[in-house]
XYZ file of C-alpha atoms in Angstrom:
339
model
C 365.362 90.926 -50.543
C 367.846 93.141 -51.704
C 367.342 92.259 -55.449
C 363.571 92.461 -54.853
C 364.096 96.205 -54.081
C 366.267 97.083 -57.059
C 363.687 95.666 -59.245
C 360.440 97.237 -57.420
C 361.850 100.810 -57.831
C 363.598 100.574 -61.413
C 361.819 100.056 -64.648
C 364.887 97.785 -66.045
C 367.570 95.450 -64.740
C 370.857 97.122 -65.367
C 374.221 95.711 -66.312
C 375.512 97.000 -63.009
C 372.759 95.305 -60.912
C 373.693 91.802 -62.415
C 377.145 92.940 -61.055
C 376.380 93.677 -57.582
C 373.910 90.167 -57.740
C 376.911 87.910 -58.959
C 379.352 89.764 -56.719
C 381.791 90.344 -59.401
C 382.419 93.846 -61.763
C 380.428 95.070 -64.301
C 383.826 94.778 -66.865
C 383.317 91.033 -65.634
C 379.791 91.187 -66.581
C 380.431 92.886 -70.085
C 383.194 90.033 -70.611
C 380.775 87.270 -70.264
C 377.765 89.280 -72.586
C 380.508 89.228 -75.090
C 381.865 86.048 -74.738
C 385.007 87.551 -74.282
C 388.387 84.976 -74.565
C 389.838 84.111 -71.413
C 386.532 84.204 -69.445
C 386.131 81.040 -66.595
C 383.563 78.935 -66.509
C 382.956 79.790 -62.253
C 382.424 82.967 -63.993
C 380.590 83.081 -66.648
C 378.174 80.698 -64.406
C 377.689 83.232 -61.663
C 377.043 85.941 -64.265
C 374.819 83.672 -66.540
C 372.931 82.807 -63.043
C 372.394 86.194 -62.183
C 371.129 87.244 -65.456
C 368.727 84.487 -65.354
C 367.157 85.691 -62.088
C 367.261 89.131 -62.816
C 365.350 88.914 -66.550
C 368.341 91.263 -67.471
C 367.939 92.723 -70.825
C 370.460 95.535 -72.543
C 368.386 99.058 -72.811
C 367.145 99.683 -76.215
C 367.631 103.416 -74.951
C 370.758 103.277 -74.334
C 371.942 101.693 -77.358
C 370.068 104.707 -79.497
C 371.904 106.737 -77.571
C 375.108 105.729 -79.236
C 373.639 106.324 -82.449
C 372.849 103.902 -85.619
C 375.561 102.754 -87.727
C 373.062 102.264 -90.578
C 374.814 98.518 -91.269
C 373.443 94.917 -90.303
C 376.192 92.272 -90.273
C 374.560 89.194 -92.405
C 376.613 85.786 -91.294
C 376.350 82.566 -93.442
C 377.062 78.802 -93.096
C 379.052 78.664 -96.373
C 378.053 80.428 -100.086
C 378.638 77.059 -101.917
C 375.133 76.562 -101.518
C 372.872 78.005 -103.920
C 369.679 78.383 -102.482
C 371.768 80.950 -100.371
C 371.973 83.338 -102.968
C 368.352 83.837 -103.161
C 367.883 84.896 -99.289
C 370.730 86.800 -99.248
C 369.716 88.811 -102.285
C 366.347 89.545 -101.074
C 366.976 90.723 -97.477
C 369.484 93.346 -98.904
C 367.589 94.824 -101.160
C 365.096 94.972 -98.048
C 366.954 96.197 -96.109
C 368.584 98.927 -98.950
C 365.250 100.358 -98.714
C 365.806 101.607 -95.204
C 368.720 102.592 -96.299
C 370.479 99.776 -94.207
C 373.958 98.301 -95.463
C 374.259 94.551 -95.198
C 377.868 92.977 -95.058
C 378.287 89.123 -94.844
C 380.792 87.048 -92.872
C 381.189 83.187 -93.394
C 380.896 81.017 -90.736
C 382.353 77.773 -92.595
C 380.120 75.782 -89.981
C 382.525 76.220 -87.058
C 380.618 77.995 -83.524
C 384.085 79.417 -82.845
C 384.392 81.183 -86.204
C 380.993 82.565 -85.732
C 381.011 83.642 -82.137
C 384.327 85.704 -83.547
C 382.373 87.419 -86.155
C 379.390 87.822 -84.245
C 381.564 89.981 -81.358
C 383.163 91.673 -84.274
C 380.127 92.624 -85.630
C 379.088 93.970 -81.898
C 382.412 95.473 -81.482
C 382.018 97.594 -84.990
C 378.352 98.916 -83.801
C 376.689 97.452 -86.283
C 372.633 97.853 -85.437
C 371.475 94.303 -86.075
C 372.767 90.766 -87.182
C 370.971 88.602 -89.648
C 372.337 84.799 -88.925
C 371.687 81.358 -91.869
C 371.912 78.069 -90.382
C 374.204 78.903 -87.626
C 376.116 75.997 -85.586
C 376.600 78.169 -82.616
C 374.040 77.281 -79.706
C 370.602 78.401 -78.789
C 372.138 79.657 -75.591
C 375.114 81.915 -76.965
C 372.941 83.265 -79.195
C 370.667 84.275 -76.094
C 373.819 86.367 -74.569
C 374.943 87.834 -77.760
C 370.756 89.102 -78.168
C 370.985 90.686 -74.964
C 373.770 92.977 -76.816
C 372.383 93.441 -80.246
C 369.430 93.108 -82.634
C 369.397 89.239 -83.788
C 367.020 87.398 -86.652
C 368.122 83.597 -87.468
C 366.914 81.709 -90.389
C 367.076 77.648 -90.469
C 367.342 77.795 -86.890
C 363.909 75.745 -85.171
C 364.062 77.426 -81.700
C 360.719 78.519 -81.273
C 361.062 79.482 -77.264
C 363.805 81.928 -77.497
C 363.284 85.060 -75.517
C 365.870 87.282 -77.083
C 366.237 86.848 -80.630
C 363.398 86.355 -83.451
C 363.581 83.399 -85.950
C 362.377 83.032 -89.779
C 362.250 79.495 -90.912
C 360.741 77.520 -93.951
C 357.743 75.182 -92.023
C 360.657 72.269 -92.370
C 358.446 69.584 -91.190
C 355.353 70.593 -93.161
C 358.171 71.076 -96.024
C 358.769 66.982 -95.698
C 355.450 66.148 -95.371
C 354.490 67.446 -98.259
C 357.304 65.627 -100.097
C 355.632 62.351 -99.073
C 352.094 63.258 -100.260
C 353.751 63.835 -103.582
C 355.193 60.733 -103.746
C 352.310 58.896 -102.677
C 350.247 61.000 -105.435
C 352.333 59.421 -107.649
C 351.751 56.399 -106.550
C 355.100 55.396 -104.514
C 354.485 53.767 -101.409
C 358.018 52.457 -100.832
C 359.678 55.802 -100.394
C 362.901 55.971 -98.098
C 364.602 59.348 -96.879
C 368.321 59.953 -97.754
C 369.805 62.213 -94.572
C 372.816 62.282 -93.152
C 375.034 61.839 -89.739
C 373.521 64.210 -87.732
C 376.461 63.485 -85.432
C 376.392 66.107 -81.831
C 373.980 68.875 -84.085
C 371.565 70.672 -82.028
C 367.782 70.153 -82.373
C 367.565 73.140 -84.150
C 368.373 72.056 -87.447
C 366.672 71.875 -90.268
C 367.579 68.296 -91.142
C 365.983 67.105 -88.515
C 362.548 68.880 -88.605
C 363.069 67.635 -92.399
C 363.361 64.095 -90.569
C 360.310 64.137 -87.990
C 358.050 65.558 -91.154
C 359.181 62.634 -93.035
C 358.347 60.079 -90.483
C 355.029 61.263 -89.772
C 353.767 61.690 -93.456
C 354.736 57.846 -93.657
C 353.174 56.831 -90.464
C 349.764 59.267 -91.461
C 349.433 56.433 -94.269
C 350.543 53.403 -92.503
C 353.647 53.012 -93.617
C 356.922 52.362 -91.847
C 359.593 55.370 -92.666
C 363.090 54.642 -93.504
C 366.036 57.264 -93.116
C 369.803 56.102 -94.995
C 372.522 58.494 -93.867
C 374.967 59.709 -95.822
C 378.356 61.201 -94.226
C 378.078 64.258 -92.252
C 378.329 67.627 -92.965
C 381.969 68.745 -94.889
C 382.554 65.119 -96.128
C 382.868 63.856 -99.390
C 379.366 62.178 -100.373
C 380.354 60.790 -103.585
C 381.111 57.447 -102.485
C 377.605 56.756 -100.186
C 375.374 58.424 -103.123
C 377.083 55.478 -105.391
C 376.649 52.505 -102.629
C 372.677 54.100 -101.965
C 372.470 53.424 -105.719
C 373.808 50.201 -105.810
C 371.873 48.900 -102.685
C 370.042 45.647 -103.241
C 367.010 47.086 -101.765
C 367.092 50.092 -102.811
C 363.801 52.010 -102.399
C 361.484 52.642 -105.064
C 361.555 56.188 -104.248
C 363.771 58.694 -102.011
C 362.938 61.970 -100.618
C 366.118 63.398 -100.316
C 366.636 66.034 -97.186
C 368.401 68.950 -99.700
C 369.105 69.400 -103.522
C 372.529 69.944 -102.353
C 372.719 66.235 -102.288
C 369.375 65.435 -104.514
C 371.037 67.045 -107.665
C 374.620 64.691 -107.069
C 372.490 61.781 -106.405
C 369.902 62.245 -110.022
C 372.908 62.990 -111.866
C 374.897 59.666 -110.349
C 372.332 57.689 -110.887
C 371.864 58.633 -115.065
C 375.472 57.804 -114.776
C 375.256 55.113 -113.959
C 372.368 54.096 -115.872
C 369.994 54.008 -113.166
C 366.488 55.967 -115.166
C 365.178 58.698 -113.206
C 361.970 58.056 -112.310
C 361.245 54.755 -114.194
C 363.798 52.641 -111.337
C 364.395 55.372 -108.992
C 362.005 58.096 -108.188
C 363.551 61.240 -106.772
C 362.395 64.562 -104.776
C 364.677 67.084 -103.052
C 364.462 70.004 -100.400
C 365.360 73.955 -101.603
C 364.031 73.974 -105.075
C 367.595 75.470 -106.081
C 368.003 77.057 -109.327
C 369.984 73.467 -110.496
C 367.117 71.539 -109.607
C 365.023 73.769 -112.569
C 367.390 72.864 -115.079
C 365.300 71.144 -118.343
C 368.714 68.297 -118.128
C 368.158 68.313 -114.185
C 364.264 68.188 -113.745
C 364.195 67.931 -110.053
C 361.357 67.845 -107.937
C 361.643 69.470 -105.099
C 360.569 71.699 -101.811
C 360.429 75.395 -102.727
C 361.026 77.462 -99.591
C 360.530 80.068 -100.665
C 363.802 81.779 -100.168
C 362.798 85.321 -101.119
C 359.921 85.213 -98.402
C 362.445 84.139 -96.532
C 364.646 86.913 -96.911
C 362.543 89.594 -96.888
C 360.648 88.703 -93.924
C 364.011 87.882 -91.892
C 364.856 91.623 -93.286
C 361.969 92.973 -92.445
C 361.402 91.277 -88.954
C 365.205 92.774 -87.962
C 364.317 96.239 -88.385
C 361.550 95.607 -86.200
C 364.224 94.545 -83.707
C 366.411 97.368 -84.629
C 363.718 99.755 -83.848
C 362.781 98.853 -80.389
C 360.580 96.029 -80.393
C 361.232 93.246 -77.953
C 358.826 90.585 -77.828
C 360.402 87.201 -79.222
C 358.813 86.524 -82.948
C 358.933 82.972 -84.781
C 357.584 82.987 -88.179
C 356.804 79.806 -90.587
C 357.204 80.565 -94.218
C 354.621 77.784 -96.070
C 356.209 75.395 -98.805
C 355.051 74.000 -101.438
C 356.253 70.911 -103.955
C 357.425 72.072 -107.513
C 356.761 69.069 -109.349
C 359.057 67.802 -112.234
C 360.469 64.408 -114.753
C 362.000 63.133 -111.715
C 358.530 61.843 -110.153
C-alpha cells in the first residue's frame, strides 16, 4: 500500500523510492544502476526487483539539469571488420551536424570490457551511447538505459523498454540471399555459419540463420547450416575442409563477407571455379566483396542508413524522448561473377 501511495501522488518513480522499496540506500541503488564492482548478487536482486515493480526510470529533467557534454561515446565489437567503417563514418558526420562529438571504445567481444567502457562513458557525462554488435546482455543494457541515452545496432531485441535499436532486416537479409540463388537456378544451396556457442538470441547470425531456413522451406527444400569455428578462431582450416567436402553443396550462402571473401579466394586457390563448381553469396556487401578480382555477391545493408538513422534515432533519445523505437533498415542483393 505504501508503494501505491508514492506512486499516486508523484509523477515519477525516484531513485530514492526504489531505496526505501528494497530496504537498502540509495548509494546501494546507484551501485547496482551502474553495475558497480563488488556489488552482491542478494543485492543487486532486491534492487533489480524493486525497479521492476516500481517502472523506475532516471528523470530526463534531472539529467538536463547537469548540463550536455555535447559527446556520444560510440562502442564497437572490433574495427577489423570493414563494413564497420561505413556505419561509423556516417553516424559521425550525423551527429557533427548537431554539433555532437563521437569517440569510440572497442569492446574486443568481451561483456566485461564493455560494461567497463559503458560506466566510463556514464562516469565522463557523456549524453548518449551508440553500441555495434555488443556481447553484453539484453538485461545490462536495460540498467545502464535507465542511466543514459542508448541506440544498439546488430542487436535483434525488439521488446526492450529502455533503449532503441537499428538493425539491417537480418532475416529478410537471408531470405533474399536464397531467392537469388534460386534465380539462378541453384536449388542445392547450403549455409556456412558458425558455433554459435552460449550467444544470445540477439545476434545477427542467427536471424541470418532462421531467414535462411525459411527461404528454403518457402520452396520445399530442406536447409542445411555447416559451422565453422566460433567467433576469434582461426577459420582457415574449416573454409579448406568445407571445400574439400565430398558433398559439398552446389551453392553456399555464406552468413558474412568476413568469411565469404576467405572462402572465394580459398577456393580459386585451390582451383575450385567460382561459380562454375561452387556458387557463392555473402552478408555486408563490404567494400572487398566489390573488388573486379573479388566479385562477390552479397547482402548490402546498407550501412550508411544504418548509421545515420542509429545517429539520428540517439538524439531523439538525447533530447527527451522515451518511448522504446526498433527500426528495420531493408536489404537488398548486389549481384556479381560469383553467382
Amino acid at each position: 500500500m505504501k508503494n501505491q501511495a508514492v506512486n499516486a501522488t508523484r509523477d515519477r518513480v525516484t531513485i530514492r523510492d526504489v531505496a526505501q522499496d528494497a530496504g537498502v540506500s540509495v548509494a546501494a541503488v546507484s551501485k547496482v544502476l551502474r553495475n558497480a564492482y563488488g556489488v552482491s548478487e542478494v543485492l543487486r536482486a532486491k534492487v533489480e526487483i524493486s525497479i521492476e515493480k516500481l517502472n523506475y526510470r532516471p528523470s530526463v529533467a534531472a539529467r538536463a539539469m547537469r548540463g550536455r557534454t555535447q559527446t556520444v561515446g560510440v562502442l564497437v565489437i572490433e574495427l577489423s571488420n570493414p563494413f564497420l567503417a561505413g556505419v561509423i563514418e556516417e553516424a559521425n558526420a550525423t551527429l557533427a551536424e548537431s554539433n555532437f562529438k563521437a569517440l569510440i571504445g572497442i569492446g574486443r567481444s568481451a561483456s566485461s570490457i564493455e560494461a567497463s567502457m559503458i560506466e566510463s562513458m556514464i562516469d565522463n557525462r557523456m549524453d548518449g551511447v551508440l553500441i555495434i554488435a555488443p556481447r553484453i546482455s539484453g538485461k545490462i543494457l536495460e540498467l545502464y538505459a535507465r542511466q543514459i541515452p542508448i541506440v544498439v545496432i546488430a542487436h535483434h531485441e525488439p521488446h526492450a523498454k529502455t533503449y532503441d535499436t537499428v538493425n539491417s532486416d537480418d532475416h529478410g537479409g537471408a531470405y533474399l540471399a536464397v531467392e537469388a540463388a534460386l534465380q539462378r537456378g541453384y536449388r542445392d544451396i547450403a549455409m556456412l555459419s558458425y558455433d554459435l556457442g552460449d550467444s544470445p538470441p540477439t545476434i545477427v547470425a542467427l536471424l541470418r540463420e532462421k531467414g535462411y531456413l525459411d527461404g528454403m522451406k518457402a520452396e520445399g527444400l530442406e536447409g542445411r547450416i555447416i559451422r565453422l569455428p566460433s567467433v576469434g578462431a582461426d577459420r582457415r582450416a574449416a573454409i579448406n575442409d568445407f571445400l574439400a567436402m565430398r558433398d559439398r553443396p552446389r551453392a553456399v550462402f555464406v552468413w558474412s563477407d568476413l568469411d565469404a571473401v576467405p572462402l572465394i579466394n580459398a577456393a580459386r586457390m585451390c582451383g575450385i571455379r567460382v561459380p562454375e563448381d561452387l556458387a557463392i553469396i555473402g552478408y555486408d556487401n563490404s567494400p572487398m566483396a566489390a573488388i573486379p578480382l573479388v566479385g562477390l555477391t552479397s547482402v548490402d545493408q546498407n550501412a550508411a542508413a544504418l548509421g545515420r538513422t542509429a545517429a539520428e534515432t540517439l538524439l531523439g533519445r538525447i533530447d527527451g524522448r522515451e518511448e522504446a523505437r526498433h527500426l528495420l533498415i531493408k536489404p537488398h542483393v548486389e549481384m556479381r561473377g560469383s553467382t
